[in-house]
């Protein structure tokens, strides 16, 4: 009898626990549904309010841009609690406009921008990023100190937004601040960072050349500046690149300097390029042989042909391209006709570029 009572009591406890679990689950589902409905309704109200503000401001701003209304006319339509909405709205206008119209939008936003300074420092990463984007678009010169300070933001994304904002062709002096922090972006691709630097145009050339030759600067940063100089096609940077390949050992830096020489180098830069064609590092050999093909003379065809037989497929490819650029197409054709082990590679290179 006692075992039966114990078994009944155990089943009763299991049933109670199961019932309680189901009840808690139902309550959680109910609360989740309520919160979903609440968020949906809130977003609908926010979207409705945003559409109403757009409908109020858009015709007024268009009249303002046409000279039919003044700055005060527009600002009088911005309520005390509508300032941040108005900044978002003017930001959209500013991103589509240029010249005098863009400056007119900047004047509209000017008194409200200070509201974003605190957000650019104290908000979460997404708020800081959006605040910086707005400040840089509508008030770059006025808030340049805040944007420069954001280069040291804990979030790499926020720091990158600040870096891109400072890259302006009209203000090459900002670029030096970005160059000084470029080492922070070690996880970003080298080509992307170089493209950011080149967005300033040739006005950034002195800063790039100084950085390339600065032995106290991290090698990767110097390599990025070499790639930027190559994209800008700065002929004067050839001597800088030659000095780098004559004195430095870092693989990425040497490779970038050789790419720069391939683009803007001169025959007098060949001695050290020839030396690097025999480097123990296959990456350096490959870049050196390709540069040799661009700058080399008839006497260099033998060295390029020798590189075509390199054990590294990458070196062989760059040697073949060097042969083609140096006027050695006949050598590649001969290798094909004799069914050389690398004849397929020679055929591929000859077919490149039509």
Tab-separated table of C-alpha atoms in Angstrom:
chain	number	residue	atom	x	y	z
A	1	UNK	CA	0.000	0.000	0.000
A	2	UNK	CA	2.768	2.442	0.907
A	3	UNK	CA	4.628	2.017	-2.433
A	4	UNK	CA	1.346	2.778	-4.258
A	5	UNK	CA	0.904	5.986	-2.256
A	6	UNK	CA	4.469	7.016	-2.979
A	7	UNK	CA	4.017	6.348	-6.707
A	8	UNK	CA	0.794	8.383	-6.724
A	9	UNK	CA	2.528	11.287	-4.932
A	10	UNK	CA	5.395	11.203	-7.442
A	11	UNK	CA	3.000	11.287	-10.410
A	12	UNK	CA	1.177	14.190	-8.810
A	13	UNK	CA	4.446	16.132	-8.487
A	14	UNK	CA	5.377	15.442	-12.108
A	15	UNK	CA	1.933	16.594	-13.237
A	16	UNK	CA	2.249	19.777	-11.179
A	17	UNK	CA	5.705	20.593	-12.585
A	18	UNK	CA	4.503	19.912	-16.138
A	19	UNK	CA	1.442	22.099	-15.659
A	20	UNK	CA	3.541	24.899	-14.202
A	21	UNK	CA	5.977	24.700	-17.129
A	22	UNK	CA	3.124	24.926	-19.636
A	23	UNK	CA	1.614	27.873	-17.777
A	24	UNK	CA	4.927	29.746	-17.713
A	25	UNK	CA	5.416	29.045	-21.426
A	26	UNK	CA	1.956	30.408	-22.200
A	27	UNK	CA	2.622	33.537	-20.193
A	28	UNK	CA	5.933	34.084	-22.028
A	29	UNK	CA	4.256	33.571	-25.413
A	30	UNK	CA	1.543	36.043	-24.416
A	31	UNK	CA	4.098	38.636	-23.275
A	32	UNK	CA	6.112	38.165	-26.478
A	33	UNK	CA	2.970	38.656	-28.583
A	34	UNK	CA	2.061	41.793	-26.634
A	35	UNK	CA	5.578	43.233	-27.041
A	36	UNK	CA	5.541	42.445	-30.768
A	37	UNK	CA	2.212	44.209	-31.216
A	38	UNK	CA	3.459	47.163	-29.161
A	39	UNK	CA	6.641	47.513	-31.226
A	40	UNK	CA	4.653	47.205	-34.429
A	41	UNK	CA	2.229	49.924	-33.381
A	42	UNK	CA	5.076	52.154	-32.198
A	43	UNK	CA	6.902	51.763	-35.516
A	44	UNK	CA	3.688	52.502	-37.394
A	45	UNK	CA	3.190	55.680	-35.351
A	46	UNK	CA	6.798	56.673	-35.930
A	47	UNK	CA	6.508	56.057	-39.688
A	48	UNK	CA	3.258	58.046	-39.790
A	49	UNK	CA	4.890	60.928	-37.948
A	50	UNK	CA	7.915	60.794	-40.267
A	51	UNK	CA	5.682	60.917	-43.360
A	52	UNK	CA	3.831	63.895	-41.908
A	53	UNK	CA	7.102	65.747	-41.242
A	54	UNK	CA	8.376	64.949	-44.727
A	55	UNK	CA	5.158	66.271	-46.210
A	56	UNK	CA	5.554	69.476	-44.207
A	57	UNK	CA	9.244	70.115	-44.836
A	58	UNK	CA	9.871	68.983	-48.396
A	59	UNK	CA	7.905	71.696	-50.249
A	60	UNK	CA	9.280	74.384	-47.924
A	61	UNK	CA	12.891	73.308	-48.490
A	62	UNK	CA	12.358	73.124	-52.244
A	63	UNK	CA	10.986	76.675	-52.163
A	64	UNK	CA	13.992	77.688	-50.059
A	65	UNK	CA	16.408	76.216	-52.614
A	66	UNK	CA	14.562	78.099	-55.355
A	67	UNK	CA	15.051	81.344	-53.400
A	68	UNK	CA	11.362	81.755	-52.547
A	69	UNK	CA	11.824	81.285	-48.799
A	70	UNK	CA	14.475	82.261	-46.243
A	71	UNK	CA	16.403	80.168	-43.725
A	72	UNK	CA	14.168	81.503	-40.940
A	73	UNK	CA	11.042	80.472	-42.864
A	74	UNK	CA	12.229	76.879	-42.917
A	75	UNK	CA	13.483	76.758	-39.332
A	76	UNK	CA	10.178	78.165	-38.072
A	77	UNK	CA	8.587	74.907	-39.233
A	78	UNK	CA	10.859	72.767	-37.034
A	79	UNK	CA	9.326	71.995	-33.646
A	80	UNK	CA	11.330	71.815	-30.438
A	81	UNK	CA	11.247	68.001	-30.427
A	82	UNK	CA	11.695	67.637	-34.190
A	83	UNK	CA	15.330	68.736	-34.464
A	84	UNK	CA	16.829	65.256	-34.869
A	85	UNK	CA	14.198	64.336	-37.449
A	86	UNK	CA	15.028	67.531	-39.315
A	87	UNK	CA	18.738	66.663	-39.319
A	88	UNK	CA	17.973	63.248	-40.812
A	89	UNK	CA	15.839	64.916	-43.461
A	90	UNK	CA	18.440	67.529	-44.398
A	91	UNK	CA	21.114	64.820	-44.494
A	92	UNK	CA	19.188	63.061	-47.248
A	93	UNK	CA	19.040	66.321	-49.212
A	94	UNK	CA	22.739	67.047	-48.692
A	95	UNK	CA	23.774	63.629	-50.018
A	96	UNK	CA	22.041	64.368	-53.320
A	97	UNK	CA	23.134	67.970	-53.810
A	98	UNK	CA	26.390	69.699	-54.727
A	99	UNK	CA	27.813	73.203	-54.809
A	100	UNK	CA	25.731	76.152	-53.663
A	101	UNK	CA	22.617	74.060	-53.022
A	102	UNK	CA	24.600	71.806	-50.704
A	103	UNK	CA	25.918	74.843	-48.833
A	104	UNK	CA	22.349	76.138	-48.499
A	105	UNK	CA	21.308	72.852	-46.841
A	106	UNK	CA	24.299	73.102	-44.505
A	107	UNK	CA	23.071	76.524	-43.366
A	108	UNK	CA	19.665	75.083	-42.549
A	109	UNK	CA	21.132	72.342	-40.359
A	110	UNK	CA	23.784	74.477	-38.630
A	111	UNK	CA	21.996	75.321	-35.342
A	112	UNK	CA	20.882	71.730	-34.748
A	113	UNK	CA	24.189	69.921	-35.315
A	114	UNK	CA	25.481	70.545	-31.801
A	115	UNK	CA	22.797	68.111	-30.588
A	116	UNK	CA	24.793	65.297	-32.175
A	117	UNK	CA	28.149	66.017	-30.537
A	118	UNK	CA	27.250	64.130	-27.360
A	119	UNK	CA	25.818	61.245	-29.360
A	120	UNK	CA	29.032	60.976	-31.338
A	121	UNK	CA	30.831	60.137	-28.085
A	122	UNK	CA	28.298	58.715	-25.617
A	123	UNK	CA	25.873	56.730	-27.774
A	124	UNK	CA	26.215	53.096	-28.784
A	125	UNK	CA	28.350	52.263	-31.829
A	126	UNK	CA	25.506	52.683	-34.326
A	127	UNK	CA	24.461	56.017	-32.804
A	128	UNK	CA	28.046	57.276	-32.793
A	129	UNK	CA	28.471	56.232	-36.412
A	130	UNK	CA	25.290	57.956	-37.566
A	131	UNK	CA	26.074	61.107	-35.590
A	132	UNK	CA	29.545	61.312	-37.138
A	133	UNK	CA	28.175	60.742	-40.594
A	134	UNK	CA	25.709	63.594	-40.164
A	135	UNK	CA	28.282	65.952	-38.608
A	136	UNK	CA	30.776	65.283	-41.391
A	137	UNK	CA	28.220	65.753	-44.168
A	138	UNK	CA	26.566	68.896	-42.826
A	139	UNK	CA	29.378	70.510	-40.826
A	140	UNK	CA	32.778	68.985	-41.537
A	141	UNK	CA	34.903	72.079	-40.932
A	142	UNK	CA	32.956	73.200	-37.879
A	143	UNK	CA	33.165	69.785	-36.192
A	144	UNK	CA	36.474	68.596	-37.612
A	145	UNK	CA	38.012	68.266	-34.139
A	146	UNK	CA	35.209	65.909	-33.075
A	147	UNK	CA	35.586	63.828	-36.229
A	148	UNK	CA	39.378	63.646	-35.861
A	149	UNK	CA	38.932	62.517	-32.240
A	150	UNK	CA	36.628	59.741	-33.478
A	151	UNK	CA	39.584	58.177	-35.295
A	152	UNK	CA	40.453	56.785	-31.851
A	153	UNK	CA	36.943	55.464	-31.213
A	154	UNK	CA	36.889	51.953	-29.653
A	155	UNK	CA	34.765	50.727	-32.561
A	156	UNK	CA	36.806	50.177	-35.767
A	157	UNK	CA	33.648	50.818	-37.803
A	158	UNK	CA	33.069	54.215	-36.191
A	159	UNK	CA	36.742	55.073	-36.663
A	160	UNK	CA	36.505	54.085	-40.342
A	161	UNK	CA	33.470	56.335	-40.853
A	162	UNK	CA	35.493	59.178	-39.351
A	163	UNK	CA	38.438	58.352	-41.622
A	164	UNK	CA	36.303	58.343	-44.760
A	165	UNK	CA	34.657	61.598	-43.701
A	166	UNK	CA	38.032	63.334	-43.428
A	167	UNK	CA	39.180	62.273	-46.897
A	168	UNK	CA	38.279	65.406	-48.859
A	169	UNK	CA	40.070	66.732	-51.907
A	170	UNK	CA	39.662	70.302	-50.666
A	171	UNK	CA	41.180	69.531	-47.260
A	172	UNK	CA	44.316	67.397	-47.688
A	173	UNK	CA	45.489	68.512	-44.229
A	174	UNK	CA	42.913	66.167	-42.686
A	175	UNK	CA	44.575	63.227	-44.411
A	176	UNK	CA	47.606	63.384	-42.125
A	177	UNK	CA	45.406	62.571	-39.142
A	178	UNK	CA	44.086	59.504	-40.946
A	179	UNK	CA	47.575	58.377	-41.969
A	180	UNK	CA	48.690	58.598	-38.338
A	181	UNK	CA	45.918	56.144	-37.340
A	182	UNK	CA	45.959	53.899	-40.394
A	183	UNK	CA	47.550	51.106	-38.378
A	184	UNK	CA	44.255	50.765	-36.479
A	185	UNK	CA	42.594	49.236	-39.538
A	186	UNK	CA	44.702	46.090	-39.726
A	187	UNK	CA	41.657	43.923	-40.522
A	188	UNK	CA	40.640	46.017	-43.540
A	189	UNK	CA	41.995	45.115	-46.960
A	190	UNK	CA	45.080	46.940	-48.154
A	191	UNK	CA	43.527	47.869	-51.497
A	192	UNK	CA	40.443	49.346	-49.797
A	193	UNK	CA	42.547	51.508	-47.495
A	194	UNK	CA	44.647	52.671	-50.449
A	195	UNK	CA	41.481	53.657	-52.325
A	196	UNK	CA	40.376	55.770	-49.341
A	197	UNK	CA	43.668	57.654	-49.463
A	198	UNK	CA	43.438	58.242	-53.205
A	199	UNK	CA	39.984	59.797	-52.821
A	200	UNK	CA	41.776	62.976	-51.695
A	201	UNK	CA	43.510	63.205	-55.086
A	202	UNK	CA	47.047	64.323	-55.852
A	203	UNK	CA	46.990	66.873	-53.020
A	204	UNK	CA	47.769	64.028	-50.630
A	205	UNK	CA	51.002	63.183	-52.472
A	206	UNK	CA	53.483	64.882	-50.065
A	207	UNK	CA	51.964	63.129	-47.039
A	208	UNK	CA	52.008	59.762	-48.831
A	209	UNK	CA	55.639	60.113	-49.898
A	210	UNK	CA	56.742	61.149	-46.416
A	211	UNK	CA	54.952	58.167	-44.897
A	212	UNK	CA	56.424	55.729	-47.409
A	213	UNK	CA	59.956	56.795	-46.470
A	214	UNK	CA	59.358	57.001	-42.708
A	215	UNK	CA	61.113	54.035	-41.123
A	216	UNK	CA	59.237	54.596	-37.839
A	217	UNK	CA	55.876	53.979	-39.515
A	218	UNK	CA	54.523	50.385	-39.506
A	219	UNK	CA	55.477	48.537	-42.677
A	220	UNK	CA	51.877	47.754	-43.599
A	221	UNK	CA	50.946	51.440	-43.488
A	222	UNK	CA	53.916	52.245	-45.724
A	223	UNK	CA	52.813	49.499	-48.125
A	224	UNK	CA	49.321	51.021	-48.271
A	225	UNK	CA	50.788	54.424	-49.147
A	226	UNK	CA	52.848	52.794	-51.923
A	227	UNK	CA	49.689	51.309	-53.400
A	228	UNK	CA	47.964	54.691	-53.140
A	229	UNK	CA	50.859	56.399	-54.934
A	230	UNK	CA	50.624	53.767	-57.659
A	231	UNK	CA	46.889	54.355	-58.096
A	232	UNK	CA	47.514	58.098	-58.312
A	233	UNK	CA	50.372	57.425	-60.784
A	234	UNK	CA	52.821	59.759	-59.030
A	235	UNK	CA	55.971	59.659	-61.161
A	236	UNK	CA	58.085	61.386	-58.518
A	237	UNK	CA	57.448	58.491	-56.118
A	238	UNK	CA	59.582	56.136	-58.208
A	239	UNK	CA	62.799	57.201	-56.462
A	240	UNK	CA	61.093	56.703	-53.082
A	241	UNK	CA	60.086	53.168	-54.038
A	242	UNK	CA	63.610	52.429	-55.245
A	243	UNK	CA	65.018	53.576	-51.902
A	244	UNK	CA	62.575	51.232	-50.159
A	245	UNK	CA	63.536	48.136	-52.169
A	246	UNK	CA	67.194	48.927	-51.577
A	247	UNK	CA	66.907	49.116	-47.796
A	248	UNK	CA	63.833	47.306	-46.489
A	249	UNK	CA	63.131	43.616	-45.810
A	250	UNK	CA	59.394	43.433	-45.056
A	251	UNK	CA	57.601	41.309	-47.647
A	252	UNK	CA	54.396	43.394	-48.018
A	253	UNK	CA	56.322	46.658	-48.168
A	254	UNK	CA	58.761	45.346	-50.782
A	255	UNK	CA	55.927	43.916	-52.875
A	256	UNK	CA	54.026	47.228	-52.794
A	257	UNK	CA	57.182	49.202	-53.681
A	258	UNK	CA	57.833	46.865	-56.628
A	259	UNK	CA	54.260	47.331	-57.847
A	260	UNK	CA	54.800	51.073	-57.648
A	261	UNK	CA	58.038	50.799	-59.627
A	262	UNK	CA	56.322	48.646	-62.243
A	263	UNK	CA	53.891	51.527	-62.794
A	264	UNK	CA	56.158	54.587	-62.593
A	265	UNK	CA	59.753	53.300	-62.508
A	266	UNK	CA	62.567	54.125	-64.910
A	267	UNK	CA	65.461	52.078	-66.373
A	268	UNK	CA	67.858	53.444	-63.748
A	269	UNK	CA	65.838	51.567	-61.128
A	270	UNK	CA	66.632	48.181	-62.667
A	271	UNK	CA	69.715	47.156	-60.601
A	272	UNK	CA	67.891	46.450	-57.341
A	273	UNK	CA	64.895	45.041	-59.197
A	274	UNK	CA	67.219	42.507	-60.852
A	275	UNK	CA	68.661	41.596	-57.460
A	276	UNK	CA	65.204	40.899	-56.052
A	277	UNK	CA	64.386	38.611	-58.975
A	278	UNK	CA	66.612	36.083	-57.155
A	279	UNK	CA	65.014	36.618	-53.726
A	280	UNK	CA	64.359	33.531	-51.622
A	281	UNK	CA	60.789	34.816	-51.042
A	282	UNK	CA	58.565	33.749	-53.949
A	283	UNK	CA	56.272	36.782	-53.462
A	284	UNK	CA	59.195	39.165	-53.879
A	285	UNK	CA	60.567	37.186	-56.847
A	286	UNK	CA	57.191	37.331	-58.562
A	287	UNK	CA	56.718	41.080	-58.134
A	288	UNK	CA	60.318	41.806	-59.096
A	289	UNK	CA	60.085	39.748	-62.300
A	290	UNK	CA	56.843	41.463	-63.281
A	291	UNK	CA	58.433	44.867	-62.663
A	292	UNK	CA	61.459	43.761	-64.664
A	293	UNK	CA	59.167	42.970	-67.580
A	294	UNK	CA	57.745	46.490	-67.506
A	295	UNK	CA	61.070	48.303	-67.223
A	296	UNK	CA	63.627	45.782	-68.467
A	297	UNK	CA	65.831	45.798	-71.504
A	298	UNK	CA	66.664	43.120	-74.089
A	299	UNK	CA	69.353	41.720	-71.827
A	300	UNK	CA	66.715	40.969	-69.176
A	301	UNK	CA	64.763	38.510	-71.348
A	302	UNK	CA	67.025	35.649	-70.272
A	303	UNK	CA	66.345	36.353	-66.594
A	304	UNK	CA	62.615	36.499	-67.279
A	305	UNK	CA	62.759	33.211	-69.186
A	306	UNK	CA	64.625	31.678	-66.275
A	307	UNK	CA	61.865	32.852	-63.928
A	308	UNK	CA	59.303	31.169	-66.189
A	309	UNK	CA	60.734	27.829	-65.046
A	310	UNK	CA	60.477	28.745	-61.338
A	311	UNK	CA	59.074	26.104	-59.006
A	312	UNK	CA	56.430	28.587	-57.827
A	313	UNK	CA	53.428	28.825	-60.214
A	314	UNK	CA	52.914	32.428	-59.116
A	315	UNK	CA	56.489	33.360	-60.016
A	316	UNK	CA	56.170	31.565	-63.352
A	317	UNK	CA	52.967	33.481	-64.122
A	318	UNK	CA	54.492	36.867	-63.336
A	319	UNK	CA	57.605	35.982	-65.349
A	320	UNK	CA	55.449	35.095	-68.340
A	321	UNK	CA	53.613	38.391	-68.052
A	322	UNK	CA	56.965	40.152	-67.742
A	323	UNK	CA	58.191	38.416	-70.899
A	324	UNK	CA	55.110	39.557	-72.770
A	325	UNK	CA	55.482	43.174	-71.609
A	326	UNK	CA	59.226	43.218	-72.333
A	327	UNK	CA	58.735	42.200	-75.948
A	328	UNK	CA	59.403	38.500	-75.465
A	329	UNK	CA	56.248	37.193	-77.129
A	330	UNK	CA	58.374	35.196	-79.547
A	331	UNK	CA	59.909	33.326	-76.606
A	332	UNK	CA	56.446	32.426	-75.293
A	333	UNK	CA	55.365	31.284	-78.773
A	334	UNK	CA	58.484	29.139	-79.067
A	335	UNK	CA	57.735	27.546	-75.677
A	336	UNK	CA	54.257	26.688	-76.932
A	337	UNK	CA	55.514	25.204	-80.199
A	338	UNK	CA	58.046	22.997	-78.408
A	339	UNK	CA	55.363	21.742	-75.992
A	340	UNK	CA	57.216	23.069	-72.970
A	341	UNK	CA	55.769	21.847	-69.614
A	342	UNK	CA	54.573	25.415	-69.048
A	343	UNK	CA	53.167	25.842	-72.564
A	344	UNK	CA	49.585	26.145	-71.248
A	345	UNK	CA	50.658	28.998	-69.009
A	346	UNK	CA	52.405	30.715	-71.924
A	347	UNK	CA	49.231	30.363	-74.020
A	348	UNK	CA	47.138	31.813	-71.174
A	349	UNK	CA	49.366	34.875	-70.791
A	350	UNK	CA	49.426	35.534	-74.531
A	351	UNK	CA	45.612	35.431	-74.536
A	352	UNK	CA	45.306	37.962	-71.693
A	353	UNK	CA	44.048	41.310	-72.810
A	354	UNK	CA	43.095	39.976	-76.248
